[in-house]
Coordinates of C-alpha atoms in Angstrom, one line a residue:
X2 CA 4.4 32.0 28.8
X3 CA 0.3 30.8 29.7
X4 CA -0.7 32.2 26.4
X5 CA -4.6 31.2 26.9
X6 CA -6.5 29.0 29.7
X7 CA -9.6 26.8 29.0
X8 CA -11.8 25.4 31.4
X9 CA -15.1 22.8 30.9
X10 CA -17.3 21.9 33.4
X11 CA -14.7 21.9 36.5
X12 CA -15.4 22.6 39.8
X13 CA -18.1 25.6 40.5
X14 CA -16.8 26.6 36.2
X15 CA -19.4 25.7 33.4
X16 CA -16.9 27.1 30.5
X17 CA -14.4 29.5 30.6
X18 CA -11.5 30.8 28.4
X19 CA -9.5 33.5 29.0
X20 CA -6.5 35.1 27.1
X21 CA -3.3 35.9 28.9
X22 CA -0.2 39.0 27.5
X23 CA 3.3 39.1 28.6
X24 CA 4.1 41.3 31.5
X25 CA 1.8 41.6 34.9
X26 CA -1.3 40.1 35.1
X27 CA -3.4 40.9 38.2
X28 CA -6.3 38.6 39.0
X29 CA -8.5 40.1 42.2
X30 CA -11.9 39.2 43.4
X31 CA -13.9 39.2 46.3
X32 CA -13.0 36.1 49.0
X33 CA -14.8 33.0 47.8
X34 CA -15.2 34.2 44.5
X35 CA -13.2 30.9 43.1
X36 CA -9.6 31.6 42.7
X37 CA -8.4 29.0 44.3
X38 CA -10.4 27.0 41.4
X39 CA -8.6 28.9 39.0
X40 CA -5.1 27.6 40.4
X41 CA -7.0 23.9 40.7
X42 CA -7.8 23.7 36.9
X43 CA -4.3 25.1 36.5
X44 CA -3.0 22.5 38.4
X45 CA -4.2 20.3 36.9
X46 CA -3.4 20.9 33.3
X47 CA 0.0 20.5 34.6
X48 CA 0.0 17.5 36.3
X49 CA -1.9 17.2 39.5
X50 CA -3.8 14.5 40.7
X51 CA -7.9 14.4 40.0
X52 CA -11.3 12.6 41.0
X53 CA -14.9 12.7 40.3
X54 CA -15.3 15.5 42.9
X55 CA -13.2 18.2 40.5
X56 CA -16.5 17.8 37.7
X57 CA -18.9 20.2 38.3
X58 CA -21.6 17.9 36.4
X59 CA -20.5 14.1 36.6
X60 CA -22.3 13.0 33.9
X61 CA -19.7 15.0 31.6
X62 CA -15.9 14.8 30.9
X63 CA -14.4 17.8 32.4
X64 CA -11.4 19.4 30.2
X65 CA -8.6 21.6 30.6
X66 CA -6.6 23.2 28.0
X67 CA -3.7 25.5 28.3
X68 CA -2.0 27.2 25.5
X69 CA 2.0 28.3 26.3
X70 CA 4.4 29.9 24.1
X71 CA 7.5 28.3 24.6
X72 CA 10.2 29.1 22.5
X73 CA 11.9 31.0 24.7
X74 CA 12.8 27.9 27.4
X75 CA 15.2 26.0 25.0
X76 CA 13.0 22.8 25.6
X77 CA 13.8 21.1 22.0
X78 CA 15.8 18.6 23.9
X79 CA 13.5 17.6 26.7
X80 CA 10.7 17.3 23.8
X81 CA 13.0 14.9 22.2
X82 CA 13.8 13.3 25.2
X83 CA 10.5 12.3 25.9
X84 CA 9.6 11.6 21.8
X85 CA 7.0 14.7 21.7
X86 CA 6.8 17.0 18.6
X87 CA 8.0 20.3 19.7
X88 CA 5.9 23.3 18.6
X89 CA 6.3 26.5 19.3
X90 CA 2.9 26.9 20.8
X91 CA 2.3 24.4 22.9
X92 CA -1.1 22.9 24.0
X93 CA -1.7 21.0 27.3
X94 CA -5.0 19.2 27.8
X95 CA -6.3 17.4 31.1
X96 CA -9.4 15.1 30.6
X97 CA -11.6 13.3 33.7
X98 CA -14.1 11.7 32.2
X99 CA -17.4 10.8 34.0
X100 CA -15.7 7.1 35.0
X101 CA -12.6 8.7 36.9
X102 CA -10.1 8.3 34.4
X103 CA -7.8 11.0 33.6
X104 CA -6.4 11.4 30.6
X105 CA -3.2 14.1 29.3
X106 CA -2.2 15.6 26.4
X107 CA 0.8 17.4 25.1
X108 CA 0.1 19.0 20.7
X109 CA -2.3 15.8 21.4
X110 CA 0.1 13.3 22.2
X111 CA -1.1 11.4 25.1
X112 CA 1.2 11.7 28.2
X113 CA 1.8 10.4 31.5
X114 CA 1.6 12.6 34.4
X115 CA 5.1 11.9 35.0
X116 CA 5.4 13.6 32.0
X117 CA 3.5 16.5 32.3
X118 CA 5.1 17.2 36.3
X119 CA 8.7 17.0 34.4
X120 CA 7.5 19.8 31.7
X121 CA 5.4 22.0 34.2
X122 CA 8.3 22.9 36.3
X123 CA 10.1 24.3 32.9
X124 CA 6.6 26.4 32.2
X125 CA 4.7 27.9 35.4
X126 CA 6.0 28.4 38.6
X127 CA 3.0 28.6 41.2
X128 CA 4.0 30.5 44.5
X129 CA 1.8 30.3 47.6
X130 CA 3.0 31.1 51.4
X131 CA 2.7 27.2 51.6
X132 CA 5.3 26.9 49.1
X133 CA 8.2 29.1 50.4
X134 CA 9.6 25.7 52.7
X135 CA 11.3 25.8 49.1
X136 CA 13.5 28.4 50.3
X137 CA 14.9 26.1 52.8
X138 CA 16.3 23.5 50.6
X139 CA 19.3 23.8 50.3
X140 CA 19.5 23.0 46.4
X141 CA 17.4 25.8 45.9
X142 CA 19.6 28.2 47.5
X143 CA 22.9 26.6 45.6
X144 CA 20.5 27.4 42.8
X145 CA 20.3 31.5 43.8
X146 CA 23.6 31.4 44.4
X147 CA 24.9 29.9 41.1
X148 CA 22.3 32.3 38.9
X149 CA 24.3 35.1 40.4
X150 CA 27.7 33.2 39.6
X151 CA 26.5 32.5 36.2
X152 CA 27.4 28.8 36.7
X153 CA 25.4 27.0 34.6
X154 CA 27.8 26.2 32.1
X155 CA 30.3 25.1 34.8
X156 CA 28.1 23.2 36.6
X157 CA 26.8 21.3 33.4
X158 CA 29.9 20.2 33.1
X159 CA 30.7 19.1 36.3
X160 CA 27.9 17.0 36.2
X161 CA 29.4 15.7 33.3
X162 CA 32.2 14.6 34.7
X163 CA 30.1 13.6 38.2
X164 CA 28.0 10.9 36.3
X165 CA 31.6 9.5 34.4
X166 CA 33.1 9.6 37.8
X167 CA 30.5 7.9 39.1
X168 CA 30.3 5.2 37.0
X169 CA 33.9 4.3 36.8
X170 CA 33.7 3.9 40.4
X171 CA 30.9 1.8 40.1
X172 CA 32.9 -0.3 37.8
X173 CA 36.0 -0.4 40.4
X174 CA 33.7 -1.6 43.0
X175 CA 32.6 -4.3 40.8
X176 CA 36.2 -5.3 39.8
X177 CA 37.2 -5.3 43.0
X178 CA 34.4 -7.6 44.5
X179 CA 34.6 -10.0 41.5
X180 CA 38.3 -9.9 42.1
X181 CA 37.9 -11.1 45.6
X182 CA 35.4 -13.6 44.7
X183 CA 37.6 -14.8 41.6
X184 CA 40.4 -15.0 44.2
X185 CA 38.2 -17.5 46.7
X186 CA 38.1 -20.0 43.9
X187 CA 41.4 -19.2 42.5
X188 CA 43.4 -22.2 43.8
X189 CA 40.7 -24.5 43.5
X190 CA 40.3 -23.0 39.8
X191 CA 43.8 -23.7 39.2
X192 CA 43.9 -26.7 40.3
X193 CA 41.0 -27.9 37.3
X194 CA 43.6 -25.7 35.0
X195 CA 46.3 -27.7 35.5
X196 CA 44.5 -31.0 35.8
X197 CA 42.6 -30.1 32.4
X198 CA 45.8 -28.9 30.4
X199 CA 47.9 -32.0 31.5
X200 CA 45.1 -34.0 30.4
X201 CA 45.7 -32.7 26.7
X202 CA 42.3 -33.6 25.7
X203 CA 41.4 -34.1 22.1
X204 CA 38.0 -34.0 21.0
X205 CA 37.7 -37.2 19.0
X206 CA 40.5 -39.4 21.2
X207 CA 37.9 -40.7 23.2
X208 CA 36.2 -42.4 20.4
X209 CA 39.4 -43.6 18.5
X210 CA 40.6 -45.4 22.1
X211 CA 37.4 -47.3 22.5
X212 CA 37.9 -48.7 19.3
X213 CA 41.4 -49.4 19.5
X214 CA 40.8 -51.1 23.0
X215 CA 37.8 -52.8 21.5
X216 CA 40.3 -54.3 19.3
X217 CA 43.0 -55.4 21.1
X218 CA 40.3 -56.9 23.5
X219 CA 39.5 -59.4 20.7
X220 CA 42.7 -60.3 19.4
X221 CA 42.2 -64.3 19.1
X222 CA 38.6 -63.6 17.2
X223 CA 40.6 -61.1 14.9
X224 CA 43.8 -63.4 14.7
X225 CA 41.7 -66.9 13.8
X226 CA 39.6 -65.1 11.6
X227 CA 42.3 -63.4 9.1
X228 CA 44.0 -67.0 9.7
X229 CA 40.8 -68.7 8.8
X230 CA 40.5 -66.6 5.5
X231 CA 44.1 -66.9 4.3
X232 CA 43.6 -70.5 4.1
X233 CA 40.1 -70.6 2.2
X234 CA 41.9 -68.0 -0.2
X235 CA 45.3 -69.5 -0.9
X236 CA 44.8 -73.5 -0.1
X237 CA 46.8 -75.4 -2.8
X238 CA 44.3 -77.7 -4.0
X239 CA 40.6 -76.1 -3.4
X240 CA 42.0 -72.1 -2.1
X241 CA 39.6 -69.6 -4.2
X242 CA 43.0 -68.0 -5.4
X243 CA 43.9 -71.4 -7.1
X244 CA 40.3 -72.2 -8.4
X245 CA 40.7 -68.2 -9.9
X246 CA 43.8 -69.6 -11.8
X247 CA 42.6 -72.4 -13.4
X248 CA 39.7 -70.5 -14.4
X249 CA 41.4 -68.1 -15.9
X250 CA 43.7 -70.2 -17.8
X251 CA 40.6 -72.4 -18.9
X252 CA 39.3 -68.9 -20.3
X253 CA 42.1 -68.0 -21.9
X254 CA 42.1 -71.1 -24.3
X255 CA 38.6 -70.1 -26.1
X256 CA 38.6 -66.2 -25.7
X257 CA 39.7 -66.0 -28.9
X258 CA 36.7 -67.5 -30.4
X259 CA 34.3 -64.8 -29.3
X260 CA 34.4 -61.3 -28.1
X261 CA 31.5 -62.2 -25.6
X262 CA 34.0 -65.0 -24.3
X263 CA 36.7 -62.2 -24.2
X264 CA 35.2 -60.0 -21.5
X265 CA 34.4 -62.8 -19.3
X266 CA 37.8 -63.7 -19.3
X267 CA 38.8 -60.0 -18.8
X268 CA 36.3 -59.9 -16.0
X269 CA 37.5 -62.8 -14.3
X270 CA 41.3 -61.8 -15.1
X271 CA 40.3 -58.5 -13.0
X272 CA 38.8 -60.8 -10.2
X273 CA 41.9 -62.6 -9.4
X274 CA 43.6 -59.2 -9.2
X275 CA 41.3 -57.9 -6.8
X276 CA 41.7 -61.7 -4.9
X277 CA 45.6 -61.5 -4.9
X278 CA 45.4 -58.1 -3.3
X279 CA 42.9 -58.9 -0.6
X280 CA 45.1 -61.9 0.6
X281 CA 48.2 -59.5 0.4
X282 CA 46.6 -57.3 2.9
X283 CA 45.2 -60.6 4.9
X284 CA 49.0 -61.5 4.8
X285 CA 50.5 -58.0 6.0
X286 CA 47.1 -57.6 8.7
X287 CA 47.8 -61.5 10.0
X288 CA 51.4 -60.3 10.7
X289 CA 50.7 -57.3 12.2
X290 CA 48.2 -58.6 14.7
X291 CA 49.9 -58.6 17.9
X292 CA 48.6 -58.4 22.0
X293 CA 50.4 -55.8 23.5
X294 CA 48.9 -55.6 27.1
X295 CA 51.3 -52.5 27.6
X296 CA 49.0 -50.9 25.2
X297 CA 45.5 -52.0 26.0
X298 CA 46.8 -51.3 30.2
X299 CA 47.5 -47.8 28.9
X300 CA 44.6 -47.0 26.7
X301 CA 42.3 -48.3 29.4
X302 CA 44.2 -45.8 31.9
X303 CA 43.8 -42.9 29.8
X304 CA 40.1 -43.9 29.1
X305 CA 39.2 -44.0 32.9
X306 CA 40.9 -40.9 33.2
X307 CA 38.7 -39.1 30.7
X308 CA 35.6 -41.0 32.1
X309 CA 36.4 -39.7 35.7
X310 CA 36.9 -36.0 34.1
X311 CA 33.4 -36.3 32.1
X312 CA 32.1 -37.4 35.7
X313 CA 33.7 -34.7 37.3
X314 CA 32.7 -31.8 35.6
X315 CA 29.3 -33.5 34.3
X316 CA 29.6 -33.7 30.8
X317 CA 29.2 -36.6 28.2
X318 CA 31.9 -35.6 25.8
X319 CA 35.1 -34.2 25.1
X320 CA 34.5 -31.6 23.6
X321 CA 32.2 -30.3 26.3
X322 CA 35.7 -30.8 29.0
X323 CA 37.5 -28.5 26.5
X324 CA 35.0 -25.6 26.4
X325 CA 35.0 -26.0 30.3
X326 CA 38.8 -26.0 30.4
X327 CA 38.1 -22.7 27.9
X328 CA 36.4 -21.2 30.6
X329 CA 38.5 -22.1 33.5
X330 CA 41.3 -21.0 31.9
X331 CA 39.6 -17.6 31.1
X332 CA 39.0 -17.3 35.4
X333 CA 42.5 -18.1 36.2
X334 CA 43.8 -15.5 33.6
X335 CA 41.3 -12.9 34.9
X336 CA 42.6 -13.2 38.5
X337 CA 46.0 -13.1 37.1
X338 CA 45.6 -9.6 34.8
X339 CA 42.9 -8.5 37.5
X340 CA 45.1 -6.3 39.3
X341 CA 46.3 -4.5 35.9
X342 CA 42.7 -3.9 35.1
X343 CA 42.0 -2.4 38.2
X344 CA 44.9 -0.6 38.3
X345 CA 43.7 0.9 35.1
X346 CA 40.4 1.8 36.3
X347 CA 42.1 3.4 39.1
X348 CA 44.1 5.3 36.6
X349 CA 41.1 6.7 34.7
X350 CA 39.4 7.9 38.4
X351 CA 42.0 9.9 38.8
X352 CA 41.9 11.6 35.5
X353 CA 38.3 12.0 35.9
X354 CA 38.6 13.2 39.4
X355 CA 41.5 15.8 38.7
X356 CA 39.3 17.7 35.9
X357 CA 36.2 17.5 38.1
X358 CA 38.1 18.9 40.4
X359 CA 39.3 21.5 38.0
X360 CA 35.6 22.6 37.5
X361 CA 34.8 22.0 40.9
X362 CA 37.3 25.1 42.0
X363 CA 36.1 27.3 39.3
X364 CA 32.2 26.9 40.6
X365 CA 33.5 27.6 44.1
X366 CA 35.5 30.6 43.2
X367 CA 33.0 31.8 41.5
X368 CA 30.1 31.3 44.1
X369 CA 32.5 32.7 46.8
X370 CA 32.5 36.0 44.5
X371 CA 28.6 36.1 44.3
X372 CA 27.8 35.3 47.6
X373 CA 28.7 39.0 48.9
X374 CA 26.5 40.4 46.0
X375 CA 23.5 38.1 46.2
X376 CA 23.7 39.2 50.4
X377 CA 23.4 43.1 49.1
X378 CA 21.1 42.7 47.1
X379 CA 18.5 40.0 49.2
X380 CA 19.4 42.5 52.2
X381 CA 18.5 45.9 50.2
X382 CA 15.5 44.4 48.7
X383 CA 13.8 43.1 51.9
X384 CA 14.6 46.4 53.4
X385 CA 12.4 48.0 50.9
X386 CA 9.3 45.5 51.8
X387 CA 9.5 46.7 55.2
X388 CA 12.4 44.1 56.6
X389 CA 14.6 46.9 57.9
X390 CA 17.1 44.5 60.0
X391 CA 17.0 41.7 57.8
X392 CA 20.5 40.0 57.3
X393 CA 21.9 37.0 55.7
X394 CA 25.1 34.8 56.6
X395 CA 25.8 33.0 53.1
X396 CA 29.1 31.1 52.9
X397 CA 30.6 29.0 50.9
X398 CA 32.7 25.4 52.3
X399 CA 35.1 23.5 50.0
X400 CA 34.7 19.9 51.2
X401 CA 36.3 17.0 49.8
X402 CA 33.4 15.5 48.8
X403 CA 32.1 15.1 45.5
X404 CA 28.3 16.4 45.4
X405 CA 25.7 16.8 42.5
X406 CA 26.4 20.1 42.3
X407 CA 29.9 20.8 43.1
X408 CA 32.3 20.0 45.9
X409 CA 31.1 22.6 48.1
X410 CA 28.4 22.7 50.9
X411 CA 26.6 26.3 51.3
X412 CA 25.4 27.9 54.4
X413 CA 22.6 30.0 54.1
X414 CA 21.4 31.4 57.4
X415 CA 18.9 34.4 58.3
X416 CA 18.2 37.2 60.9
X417 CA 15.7 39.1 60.7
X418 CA 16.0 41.4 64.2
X419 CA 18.5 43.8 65.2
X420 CA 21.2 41.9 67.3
X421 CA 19.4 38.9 66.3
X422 CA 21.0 35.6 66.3
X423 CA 21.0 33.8 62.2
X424 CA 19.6 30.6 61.7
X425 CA 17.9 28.2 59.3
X426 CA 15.2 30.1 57.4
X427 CA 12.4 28.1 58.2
X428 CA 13.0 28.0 61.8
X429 CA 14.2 31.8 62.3
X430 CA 11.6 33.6 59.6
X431 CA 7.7 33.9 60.3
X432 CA 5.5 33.1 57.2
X433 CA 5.3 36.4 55.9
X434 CA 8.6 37.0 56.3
X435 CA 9.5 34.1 54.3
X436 CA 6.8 35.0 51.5
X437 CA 8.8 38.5 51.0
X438 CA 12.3 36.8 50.8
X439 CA 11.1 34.4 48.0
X440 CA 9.9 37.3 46.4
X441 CA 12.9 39.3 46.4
X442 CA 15.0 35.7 45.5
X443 CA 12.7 35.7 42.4
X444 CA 13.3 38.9 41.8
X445 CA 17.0 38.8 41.7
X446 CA 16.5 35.4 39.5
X447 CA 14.6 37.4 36.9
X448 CA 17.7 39.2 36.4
X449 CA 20.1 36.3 36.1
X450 CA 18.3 33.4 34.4
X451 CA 15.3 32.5 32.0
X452 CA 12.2 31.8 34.3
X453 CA 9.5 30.2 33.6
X454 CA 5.5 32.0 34.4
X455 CA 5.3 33.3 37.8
X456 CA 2.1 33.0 39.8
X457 CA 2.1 34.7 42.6
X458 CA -1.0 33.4 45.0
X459 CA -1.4 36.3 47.8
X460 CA 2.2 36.6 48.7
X461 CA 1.4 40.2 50.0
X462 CA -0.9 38.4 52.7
X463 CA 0.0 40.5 55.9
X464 CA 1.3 43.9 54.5
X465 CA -0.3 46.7 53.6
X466 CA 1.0 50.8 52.8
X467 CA 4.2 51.1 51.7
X468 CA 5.4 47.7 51.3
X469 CA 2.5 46.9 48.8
X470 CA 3.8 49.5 46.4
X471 CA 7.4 48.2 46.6
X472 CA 5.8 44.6 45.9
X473 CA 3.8 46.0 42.8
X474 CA 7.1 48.1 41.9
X475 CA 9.6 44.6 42.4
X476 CA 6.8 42.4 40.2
X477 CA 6.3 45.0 37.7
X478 CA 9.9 45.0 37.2
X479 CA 10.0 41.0 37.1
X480 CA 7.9 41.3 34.8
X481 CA 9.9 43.1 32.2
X482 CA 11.8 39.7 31.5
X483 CA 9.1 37.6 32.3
X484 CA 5.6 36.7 32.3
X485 CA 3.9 37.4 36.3
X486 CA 0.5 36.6 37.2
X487 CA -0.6 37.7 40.7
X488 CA -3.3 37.0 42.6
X489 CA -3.9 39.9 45.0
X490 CA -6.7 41.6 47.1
X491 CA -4.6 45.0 47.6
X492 CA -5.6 47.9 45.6
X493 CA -2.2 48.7 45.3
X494 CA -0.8 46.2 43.5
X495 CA -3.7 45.6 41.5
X496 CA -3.7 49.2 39.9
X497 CA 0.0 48.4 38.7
X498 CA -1.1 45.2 36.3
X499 CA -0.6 45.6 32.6
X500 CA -3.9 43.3 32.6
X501 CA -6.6 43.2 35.2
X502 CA -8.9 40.2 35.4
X503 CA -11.6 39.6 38.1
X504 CA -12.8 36.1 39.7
X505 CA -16.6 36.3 40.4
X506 CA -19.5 34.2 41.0
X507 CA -23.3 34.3 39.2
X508 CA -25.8 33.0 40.4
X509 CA -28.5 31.6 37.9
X510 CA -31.6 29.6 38.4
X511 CA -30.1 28.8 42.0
X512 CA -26.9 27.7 40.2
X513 CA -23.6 29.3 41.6
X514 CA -20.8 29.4 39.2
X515 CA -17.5 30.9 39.1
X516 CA -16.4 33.2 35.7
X517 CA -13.4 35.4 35.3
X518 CA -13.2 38.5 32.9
X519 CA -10.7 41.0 31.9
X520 CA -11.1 44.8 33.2
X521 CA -10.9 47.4 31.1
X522 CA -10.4 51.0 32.1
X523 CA -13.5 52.2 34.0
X524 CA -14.1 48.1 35.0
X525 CA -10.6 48.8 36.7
X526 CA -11.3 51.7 38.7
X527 CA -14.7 50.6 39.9
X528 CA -12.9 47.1 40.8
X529 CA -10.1 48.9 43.0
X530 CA -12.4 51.6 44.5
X531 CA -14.3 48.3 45.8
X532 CA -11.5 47.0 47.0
X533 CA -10.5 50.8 48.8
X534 CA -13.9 51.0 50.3
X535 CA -15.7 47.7 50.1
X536 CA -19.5 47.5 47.9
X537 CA -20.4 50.8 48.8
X538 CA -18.2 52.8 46.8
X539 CA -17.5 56.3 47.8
X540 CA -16.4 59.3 45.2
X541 CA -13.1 59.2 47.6
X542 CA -12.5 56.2 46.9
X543 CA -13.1 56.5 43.0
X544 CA -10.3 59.4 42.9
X545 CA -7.9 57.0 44.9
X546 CA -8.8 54.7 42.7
X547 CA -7.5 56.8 39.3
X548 CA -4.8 57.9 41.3
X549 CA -3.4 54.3 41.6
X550 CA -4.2 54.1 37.9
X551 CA -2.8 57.0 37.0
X552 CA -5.8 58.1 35.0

């Protein structure tokens, strides 16, 4: 509920603030007078795009402020959803400052406008005969319909189960086109597979080869070399192994004489150890060197073959071929278990899709009961505005199709003449005809659902008598569940307000501005006696005037 309004140098407005009260809240004023700025600053606190042109000094920032009592909209979500503090009272501020830029506000958070359109549509409802094309979308109407059909917890479930559906089929489609893609390079994926796991790779055998092969390449060098050392170890007359024995036994002779000669002997003792083991190994290595070109023909084949896979799949190593052969083997497995994944997926669908359905039938049955009622009611109340032969076709088709809503599709058609043939509303119903069907659609939403401010902008533009007192009597009783602001020029339905505020302009020092007030008893009935009889105001029109006010 528009708890309070603030406006700073906007427009034909120096400063302005005005309180609003639950209930109806009539604003009147003379044509001109500047209520259409009113809406503009009010638009703009909730969202709407500004320039220079909206200050009504440039060399100033202009500033709107609106303060709404909210805790009635269950909006603790949406205020978490967008990371704003939640308060109870709400304040909305709109800056242009004298450069052009526009700044927003929400308990002084700064906003985008994105923002701020996304909140205003939870907060204040602005009506105009420009905006009744609403009436036509058919959204809107599913939205009537399901108010009446007290859907909303149906329907939030559907949804639910809409967005889950939705994705999982998403996910199919993607299984399925990665499946056929997989199975384009299945056979030629196979092919590396198999090629790879006969290979056995190991991830150090390339090294160990080349050193093996390196080995047996040099055989002779290797074989004249251990031949070459054997002999200068174990030569009979000058080998180091019999120089080590007489050199030891020579030791041996005087090591009792001195401790210091003791550990050389010991030293030299270990020595020939050390010696006679190297030239057993010489022995047992010079016997063991043999060229087997069976071997070195084989270890070169299996070294060109991992040379022509490291070419092939452009890598330097083995253990780069095995992580490939990894992932190969990860493509071929996928195209083999692919079809039991999708089958799965296929599985879950149809689970989704049978509760959805489930939910779907309940919405339907229960928009095919409310349809007849909603007709009643839309058909009694335009008869009361003066729409004697006004009738409405509303039906409700099942479809097989999954929409955001429901599986259903809704035809909503119009007549407003006797014998007349129903139609689309916006190409069957004149403007003012249109104006008094959203009206009564609001009313019957009042009834049904938590909405947010109405502002009503002239929607009794064309009628007059009668018809204006069953307006003022159908917004009087929105307003028992709701906050309504309207914005009228009949004396009728401005004499049934619970508030009365009038839009008028001053002129001072040749400087026209725009300033609202609030009416209070005698204000009122001089206010609708002007508008009975225009400026000059006759007694008549003074007595109507308490009439309509019951004073």
């Amino acid at each position: 509920m528009l708890t309070q309004l603030s406006i700073n140098n906007y427009a034909l407005i120096n400063q302005l603030s005005i309180d609003f009260s639950s209930g109806l809240s009539i604003i009147t004023g003379e044509t001109g007078a500047g209520k259409s700025i009113l809406l503009g600053a009010l638009g703009l606190v909730l969202g709407n795009r500004a320039d220079l042109s909206s200050l009504k000094d440039t060399s100033t920032k202009c500033i709107v402020e609106a303060r709404l009592a909210i805790s009635n909209y269950n909006l603790q979500d949406f205020f978490t959803k967008v990371d704003l503090d939640y308060e109870a009272e709400t304040i909305i501020r709109r800056e242009i400052l004298p450069s052009g830029k526009s700044r927003a506000f929400i308990n002084d958070t700064p906003v985008t406008l994105s923002v701020l359109n996304e909140l205003r549509v939870k907060l204040i409802d602005v009506h105009s005969q420009h905006q009744t094309i609403e009436l036509s979308d058919n959204l809107f109407q599913f939205s009537i319909v399901d108010a009446l059909a007290k859907n909303n917890a149906r329907i939030a479930s559907y949804k639910r189960g809409f967005v889950k559906l939705n994705i999982l089929k998403k996910q199919l489609l993607e299984l399925e086109e990665s499946q056929l893609e997989a199975n384009k390079q299945y056979d030629y994926n196979l092919h590396l597979f198999k090629e790879l796991e006969e290979a056995k790779i190991k991830v150090d055998e390339q090294e160990i080869l080349e050193k093996k092969l390196e080995k047996l390449n040099n055989i002779e060098e290797i074989k004249g070399g251990l031949a070459e050392s054997l002999a200068i170890i174990s030569n009979e007359e000058v080998g180091v192994q019999n120089l080590l024995n007489t050199l030891e036994n020579r030791l041996s002779k005087i090591s009792s004489f001195s401790k210091e000669y003791q550990e050389i002997s010991k030293r030299v003792t270990s020595v020939k150890i050390e010696i006679d083991d190297v030239v057993s190994e010489l022995e047992n290595a010079n016997e063991n060197v043999d060229f087997n070109p069976n071997e070195a023909e084989e270890i070169n084949d299996r070294l060109q073959l991992l040379y022509n896979l490291h070419k092939k799949h452009q890598v330097s190593s083995n253990k780069e071929l095995i992580t490939i052969f990894e992932e190969i083997s990860d493509k071929v497995e996928e195209v083999a278990s692919a079809d039991e994944v999708i089958h799965k997926k296929q599985q879950e669908i149809a689970e989704v899709s049978e509760k959805l359905n489930k939910v779907a039938d309940l919405i339907t049955k229960a928009r095919t009961n409310a349809t007849p009622k909603l007709t009643k009611q839309l058909e009694s109340l335009l008869k009361d505005l003066g729409m004697e032969n006004a009738r409405f076709s509303i039906k409700i088709n099942p479809t097989k199709n999954y929409f955001s809503n429901g599986k259903d599709e809704l035809e909503f058609l119009f007549s407003a003449n006797k014998g007349g043939n129903f139609g689309e509303l916006k190409k069957v119903a004149s403007g003012g005809e249109l104006s008094r069907i959203m009206l009564s659609v609001k009313k019957i939403l009042s009834e049904h659902t938590q909405l947010p401010t109405v502002i009503f902008d002239e929607i009794d533009t064309g009628v007059s008598g009668e018809v204006s007192n069953k307006i003022a009597a159908i917004m009087q009783q929105m307003s028992i569940n709701m906050q309504v602001i309207a914005i009228t020029h009949l004396p009728q339905i401005a004499a049934k307000g619970n508030n009365h505020y009038k839009v008028y302009k001053k002129d001072v020092k040749g400087v026209t501005t725009t300033n609202l007030k609030k009416l209070f008893d005698n204000e009122r009935i001089v206010e609708i006696a002007e508008m009975l009889s225009g400026k000059d105001i006759s007694d008549s029109a003074l007595t109507h005037a308490k009439e309509l006010l019951n004073f």
